PDB file of C-alpha atoms in Angstrom:
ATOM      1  CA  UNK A   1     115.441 132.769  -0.508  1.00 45.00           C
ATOM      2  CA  UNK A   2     114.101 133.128  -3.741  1.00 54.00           C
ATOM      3  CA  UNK A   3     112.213 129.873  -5.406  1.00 74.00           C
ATOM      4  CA  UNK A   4     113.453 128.450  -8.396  1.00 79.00           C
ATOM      5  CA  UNK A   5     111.215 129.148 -11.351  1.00 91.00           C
ATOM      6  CA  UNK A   6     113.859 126.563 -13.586  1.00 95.00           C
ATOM      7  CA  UNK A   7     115.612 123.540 -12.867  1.00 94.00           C
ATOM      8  CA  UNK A   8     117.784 121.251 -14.703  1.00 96.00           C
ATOM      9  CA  UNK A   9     119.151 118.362 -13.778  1.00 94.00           C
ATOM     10  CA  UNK A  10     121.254 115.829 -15.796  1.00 93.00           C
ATOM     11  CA  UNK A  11     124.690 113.593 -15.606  1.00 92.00           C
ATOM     12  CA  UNK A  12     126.995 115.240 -18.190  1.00 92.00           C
ATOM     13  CA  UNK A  13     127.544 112.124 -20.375  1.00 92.00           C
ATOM     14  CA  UNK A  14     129.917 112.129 -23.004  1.00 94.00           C
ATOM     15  CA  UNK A  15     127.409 112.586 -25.591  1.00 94.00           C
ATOM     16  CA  UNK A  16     126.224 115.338 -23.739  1.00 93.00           C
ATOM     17  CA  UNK A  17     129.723 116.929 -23.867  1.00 94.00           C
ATOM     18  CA  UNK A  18     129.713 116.170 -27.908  1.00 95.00           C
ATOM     19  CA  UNK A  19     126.727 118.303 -28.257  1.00 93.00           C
ATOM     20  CA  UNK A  20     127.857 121.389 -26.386  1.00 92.00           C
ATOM     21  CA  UNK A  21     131.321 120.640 -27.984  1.00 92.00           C
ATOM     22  CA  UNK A  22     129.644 120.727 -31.733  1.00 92.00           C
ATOM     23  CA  UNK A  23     127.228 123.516 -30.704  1.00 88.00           C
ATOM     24  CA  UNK A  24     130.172 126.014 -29.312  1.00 86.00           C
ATOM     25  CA  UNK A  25     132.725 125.109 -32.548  1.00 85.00           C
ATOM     26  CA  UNK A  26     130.527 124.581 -35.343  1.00 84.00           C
ATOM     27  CA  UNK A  27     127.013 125.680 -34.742  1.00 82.00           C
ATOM     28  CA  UNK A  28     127.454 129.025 -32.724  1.00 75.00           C
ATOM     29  CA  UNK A  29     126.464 132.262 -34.929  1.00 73.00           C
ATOM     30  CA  UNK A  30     129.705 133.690 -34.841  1.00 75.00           C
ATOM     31  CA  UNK A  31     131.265 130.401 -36.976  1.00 80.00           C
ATOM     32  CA  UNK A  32     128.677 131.723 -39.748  1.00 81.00           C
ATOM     33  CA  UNK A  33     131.616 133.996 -40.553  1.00 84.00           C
ATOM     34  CA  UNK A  34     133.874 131.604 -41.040  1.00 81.00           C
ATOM     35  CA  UNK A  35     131.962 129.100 -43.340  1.00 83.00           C
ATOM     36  CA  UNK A  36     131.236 131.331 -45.796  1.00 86.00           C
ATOM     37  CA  UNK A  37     134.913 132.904 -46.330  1.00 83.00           C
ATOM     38  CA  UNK A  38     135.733 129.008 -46.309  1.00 84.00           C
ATOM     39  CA  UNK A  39     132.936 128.445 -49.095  1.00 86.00           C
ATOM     40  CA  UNK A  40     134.075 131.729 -51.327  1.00 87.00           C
ATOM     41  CA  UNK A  41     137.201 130.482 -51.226  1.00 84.00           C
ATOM     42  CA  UNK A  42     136.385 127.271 -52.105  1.00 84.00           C
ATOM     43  CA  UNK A  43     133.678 128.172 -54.740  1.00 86.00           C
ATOM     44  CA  UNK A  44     136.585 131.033 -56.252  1.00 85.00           C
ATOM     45  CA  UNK A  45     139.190 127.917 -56.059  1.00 84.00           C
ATOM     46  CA  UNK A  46     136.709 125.807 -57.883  1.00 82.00           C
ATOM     47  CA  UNK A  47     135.800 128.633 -60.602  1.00 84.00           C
ATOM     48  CA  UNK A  48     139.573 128.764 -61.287  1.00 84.00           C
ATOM     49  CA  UNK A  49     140.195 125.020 -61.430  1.00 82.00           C
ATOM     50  CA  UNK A  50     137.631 124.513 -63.922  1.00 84.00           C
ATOM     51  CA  UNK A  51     137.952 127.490 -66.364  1.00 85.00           C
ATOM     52  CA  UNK A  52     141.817 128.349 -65.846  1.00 84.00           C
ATOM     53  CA  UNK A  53     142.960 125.140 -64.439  1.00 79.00           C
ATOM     54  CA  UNK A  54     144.745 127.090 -62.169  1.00 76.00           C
ATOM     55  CA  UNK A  55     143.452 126.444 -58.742  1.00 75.00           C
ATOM     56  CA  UNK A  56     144.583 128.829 -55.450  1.00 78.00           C
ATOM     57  CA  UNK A  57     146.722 126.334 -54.175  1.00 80.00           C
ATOM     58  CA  UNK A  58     147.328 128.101 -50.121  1.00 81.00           C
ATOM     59  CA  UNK A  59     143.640 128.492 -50.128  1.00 79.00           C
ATOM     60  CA  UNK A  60     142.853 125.705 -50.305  1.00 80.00           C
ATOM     61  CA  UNK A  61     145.795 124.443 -47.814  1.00 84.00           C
ATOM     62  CA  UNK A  62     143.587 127.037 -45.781  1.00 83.00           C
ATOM     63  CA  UNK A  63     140.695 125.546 -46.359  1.00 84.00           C
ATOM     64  CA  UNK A  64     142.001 122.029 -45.331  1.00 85.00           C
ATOM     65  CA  UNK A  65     143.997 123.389 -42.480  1.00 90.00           C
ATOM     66  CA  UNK A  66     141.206 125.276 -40.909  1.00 86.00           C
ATOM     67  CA  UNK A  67     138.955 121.821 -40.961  1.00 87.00           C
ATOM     68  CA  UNK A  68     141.200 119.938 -39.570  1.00 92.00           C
ATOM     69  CA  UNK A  69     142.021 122.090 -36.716  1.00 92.00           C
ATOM     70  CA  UNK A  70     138.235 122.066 -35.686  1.00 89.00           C
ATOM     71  CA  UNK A  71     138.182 118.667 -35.755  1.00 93.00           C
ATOM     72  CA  UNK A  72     140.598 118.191 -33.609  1.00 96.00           C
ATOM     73  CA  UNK A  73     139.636 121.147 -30.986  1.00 95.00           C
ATOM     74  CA  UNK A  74     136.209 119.230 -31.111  1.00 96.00           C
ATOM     75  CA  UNK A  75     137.439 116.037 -29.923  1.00 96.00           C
ATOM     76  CA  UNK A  76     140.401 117.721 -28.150  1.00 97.00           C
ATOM     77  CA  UNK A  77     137.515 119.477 -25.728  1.00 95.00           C
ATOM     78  CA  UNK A  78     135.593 116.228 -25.682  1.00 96.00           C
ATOM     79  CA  UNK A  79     138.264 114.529 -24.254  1.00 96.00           C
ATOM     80  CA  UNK A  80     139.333 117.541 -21.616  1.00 96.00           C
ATOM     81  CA  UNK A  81     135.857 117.777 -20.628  1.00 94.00           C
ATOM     82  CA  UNK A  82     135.129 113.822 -19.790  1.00 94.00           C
ATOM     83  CA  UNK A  83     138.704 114.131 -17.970  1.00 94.00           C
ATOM     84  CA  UNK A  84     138.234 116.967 -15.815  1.00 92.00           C
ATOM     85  CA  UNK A  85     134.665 116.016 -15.153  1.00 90.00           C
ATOM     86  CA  UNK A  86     135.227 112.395 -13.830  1.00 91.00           C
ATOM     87  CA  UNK A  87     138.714 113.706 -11.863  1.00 91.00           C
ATOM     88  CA  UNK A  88     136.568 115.823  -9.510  1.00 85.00           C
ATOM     89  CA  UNK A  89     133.754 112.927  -9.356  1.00 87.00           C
ATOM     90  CA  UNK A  90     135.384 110.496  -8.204  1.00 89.00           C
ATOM     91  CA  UNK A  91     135.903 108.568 -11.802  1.00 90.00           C
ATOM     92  CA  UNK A  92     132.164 108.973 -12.468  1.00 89.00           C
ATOM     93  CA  UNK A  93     130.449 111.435 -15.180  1.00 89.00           C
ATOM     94  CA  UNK A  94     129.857 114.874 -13.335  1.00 89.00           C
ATOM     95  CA  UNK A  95     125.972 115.278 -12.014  1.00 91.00           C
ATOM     96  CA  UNK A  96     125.058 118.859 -12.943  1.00 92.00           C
ATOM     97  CA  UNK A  97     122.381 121.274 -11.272  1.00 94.00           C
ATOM     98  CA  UNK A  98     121.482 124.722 -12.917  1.00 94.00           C
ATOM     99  CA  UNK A  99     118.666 126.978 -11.518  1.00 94.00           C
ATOM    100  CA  UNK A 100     117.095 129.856 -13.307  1.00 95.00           C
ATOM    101  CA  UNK A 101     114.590 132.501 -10.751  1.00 93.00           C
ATOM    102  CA  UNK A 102     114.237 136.217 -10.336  1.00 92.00           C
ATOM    103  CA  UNK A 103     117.821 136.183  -8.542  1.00 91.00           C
ATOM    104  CA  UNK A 104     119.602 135.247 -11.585  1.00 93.00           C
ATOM    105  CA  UNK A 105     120.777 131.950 -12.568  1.00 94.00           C
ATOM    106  CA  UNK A 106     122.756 129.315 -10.111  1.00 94.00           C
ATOM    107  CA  UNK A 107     124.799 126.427  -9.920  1.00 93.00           C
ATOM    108  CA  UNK A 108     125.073 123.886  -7.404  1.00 91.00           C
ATOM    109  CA  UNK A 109     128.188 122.213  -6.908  1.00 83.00           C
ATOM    110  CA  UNK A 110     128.608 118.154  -5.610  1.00 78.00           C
ATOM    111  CA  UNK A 111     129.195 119.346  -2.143  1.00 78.00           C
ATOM    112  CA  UNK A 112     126.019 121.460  -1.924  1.00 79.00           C
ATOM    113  CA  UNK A 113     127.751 124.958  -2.312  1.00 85.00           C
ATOM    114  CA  UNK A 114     125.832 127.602  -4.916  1.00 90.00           C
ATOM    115  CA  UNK A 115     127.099 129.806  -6.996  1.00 92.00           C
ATOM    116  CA  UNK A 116     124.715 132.342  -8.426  1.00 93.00           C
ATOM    117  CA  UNK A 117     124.857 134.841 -11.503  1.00 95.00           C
ATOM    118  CA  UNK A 118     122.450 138.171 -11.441  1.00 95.00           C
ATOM    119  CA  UNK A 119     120.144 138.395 -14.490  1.00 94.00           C
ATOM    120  CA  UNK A 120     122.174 141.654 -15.092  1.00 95.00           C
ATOM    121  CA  UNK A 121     125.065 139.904 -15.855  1.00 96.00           C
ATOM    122  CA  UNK A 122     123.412 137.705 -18.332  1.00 95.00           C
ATOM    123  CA  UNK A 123     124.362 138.633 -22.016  1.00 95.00           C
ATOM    124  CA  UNK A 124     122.287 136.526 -24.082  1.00 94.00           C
ATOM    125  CA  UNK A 125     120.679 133.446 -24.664  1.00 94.00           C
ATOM    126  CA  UNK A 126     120.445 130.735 -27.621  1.00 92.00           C
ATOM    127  CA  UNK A 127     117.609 127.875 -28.180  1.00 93.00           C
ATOM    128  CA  UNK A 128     119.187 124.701 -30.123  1.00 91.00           C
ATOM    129  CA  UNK A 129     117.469 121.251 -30.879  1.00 92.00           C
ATOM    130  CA  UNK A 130     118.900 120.250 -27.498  1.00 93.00           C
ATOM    131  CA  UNK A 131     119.338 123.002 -25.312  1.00 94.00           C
ATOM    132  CA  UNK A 132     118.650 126.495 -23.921  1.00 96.00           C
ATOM    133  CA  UNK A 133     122.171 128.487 -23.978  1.00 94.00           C
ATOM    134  CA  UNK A 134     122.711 131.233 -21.563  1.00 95.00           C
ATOM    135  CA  UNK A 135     126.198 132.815 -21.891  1.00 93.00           C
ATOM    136  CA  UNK A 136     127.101 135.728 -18.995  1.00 94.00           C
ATOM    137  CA  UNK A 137     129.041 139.001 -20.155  1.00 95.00           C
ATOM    138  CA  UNK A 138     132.220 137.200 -18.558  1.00 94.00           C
ATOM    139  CA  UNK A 139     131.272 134.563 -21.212  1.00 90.00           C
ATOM    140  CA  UNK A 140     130.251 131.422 -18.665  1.00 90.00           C
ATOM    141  CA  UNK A 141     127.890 129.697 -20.970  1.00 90.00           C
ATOM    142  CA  UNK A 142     125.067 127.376 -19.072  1.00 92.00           C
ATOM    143  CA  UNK A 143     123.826 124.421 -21.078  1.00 93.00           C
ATOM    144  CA  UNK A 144     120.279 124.031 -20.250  1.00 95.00           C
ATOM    145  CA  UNK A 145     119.214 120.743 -21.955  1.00 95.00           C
ATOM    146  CA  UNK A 146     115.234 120.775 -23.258  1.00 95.00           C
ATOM    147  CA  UNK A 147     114.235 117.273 -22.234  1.00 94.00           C
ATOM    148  CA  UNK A 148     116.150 117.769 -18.880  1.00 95.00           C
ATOM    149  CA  UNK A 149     113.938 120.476 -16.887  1.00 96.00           C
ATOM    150  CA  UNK A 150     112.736 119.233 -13.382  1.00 95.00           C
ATOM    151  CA  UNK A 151     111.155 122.385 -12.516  1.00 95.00           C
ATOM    152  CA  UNK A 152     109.536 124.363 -15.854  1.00 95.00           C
ATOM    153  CA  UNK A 153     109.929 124.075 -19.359  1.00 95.00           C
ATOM    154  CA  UNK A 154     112.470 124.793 -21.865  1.00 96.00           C
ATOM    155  CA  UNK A 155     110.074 127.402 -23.200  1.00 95.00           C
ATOM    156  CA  UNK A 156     109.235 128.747 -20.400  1.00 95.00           C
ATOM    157  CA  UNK A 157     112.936 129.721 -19.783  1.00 96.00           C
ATOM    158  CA  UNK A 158     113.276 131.699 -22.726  1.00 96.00           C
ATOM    159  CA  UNK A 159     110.042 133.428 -22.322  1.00 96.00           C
ATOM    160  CA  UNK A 160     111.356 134.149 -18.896  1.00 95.00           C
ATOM    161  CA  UNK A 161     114.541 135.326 -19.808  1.00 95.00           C
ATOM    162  CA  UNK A 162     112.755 137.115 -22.753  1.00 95.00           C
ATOM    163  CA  UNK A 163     110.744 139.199 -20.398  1.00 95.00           C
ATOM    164  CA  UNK A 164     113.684 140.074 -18.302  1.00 94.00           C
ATOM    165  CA  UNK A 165     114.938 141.929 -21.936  1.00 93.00           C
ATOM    166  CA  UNK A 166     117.318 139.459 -22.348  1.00 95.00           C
ATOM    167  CA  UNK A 167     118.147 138.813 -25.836  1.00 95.00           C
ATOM    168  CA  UNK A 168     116.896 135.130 -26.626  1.00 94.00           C
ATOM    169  CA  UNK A 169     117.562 134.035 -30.798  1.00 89.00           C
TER     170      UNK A 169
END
């Protein structure tokens, strides 16, 4: 059996789950899209109001729609996630266990099972303030917080995943 070159250990918290929450529906690269259609519409809505006085009225319903609704599917998964988590612990927050080695990365669940993922099937990974991200090509994404590593470094992940040509921004 391979040894673990990374470990992470940590209780999922509920501001835990806020941070992956905000990272995955505000903060991930493919929301770039969406914030600046929202901000052309809302700097074209603001051109009009103020020279034609004529403002886009269902953009800006849009606009106002489209905030709301991640709002709510932020605290919406915030909720789900503290839910589920403390239904299969018992009532407590969930402990969580991720391992990163040459075998690929694993997770080990309360009753000591593991579940492992081959570096192959690792599609990218992200570096926030707060965590390493590794998402799989089935789109499992492993939250790897920086100041939770009992085994390596946060940078030492991402050079490690780095020199197993995976794609690390």
């Amino acid at each position: 059996m391979p040894e673990n070159n990374f470990e992470v250990k940590y209780v999922r918290t509920r501001e835990m789950i806020k941070k992956m929450a905000f990272y995955m529906l505000f903060s991930a690269p493919i929301n770039y899209v969406f914030y600046v259609l929202l901000f052309v519409c809302l700097v074209s809505n603001a051109f009009l109001f103020l020279f034609y006085d004529d403002p886009n009225i269902p953009s800006i319903v849009f606009i106002v729609f489209f905030i709301a609704l991640r709002i709510f599917q932020y605290y919406n998964y915030v909720k789900m996630v503290e839910k589920r988590d403390k239904e299969h612990n018992g009532g407590s927050n969930i402990p969580i266990h991720f391992a990163a080695s040459d075998e690929g990365v694993s997770t080990y669940s309360l009753d000591g099972g593991k579940t492992t993922v081959a570096l192959s099937d690792i599609k990218k990974g992200n570096i926030t303030d707060d965590f390493v991200i590794i998402m799989t090509k089935a789109k499992v994404v492993y939250f790897f917080p920086k100041n939770h590593f009992t085994v390596g470094s946060a940078h030492g992940l991402v050079e490690f995943l780095r020199s197993k040509e995976i794609k690390v921004r």
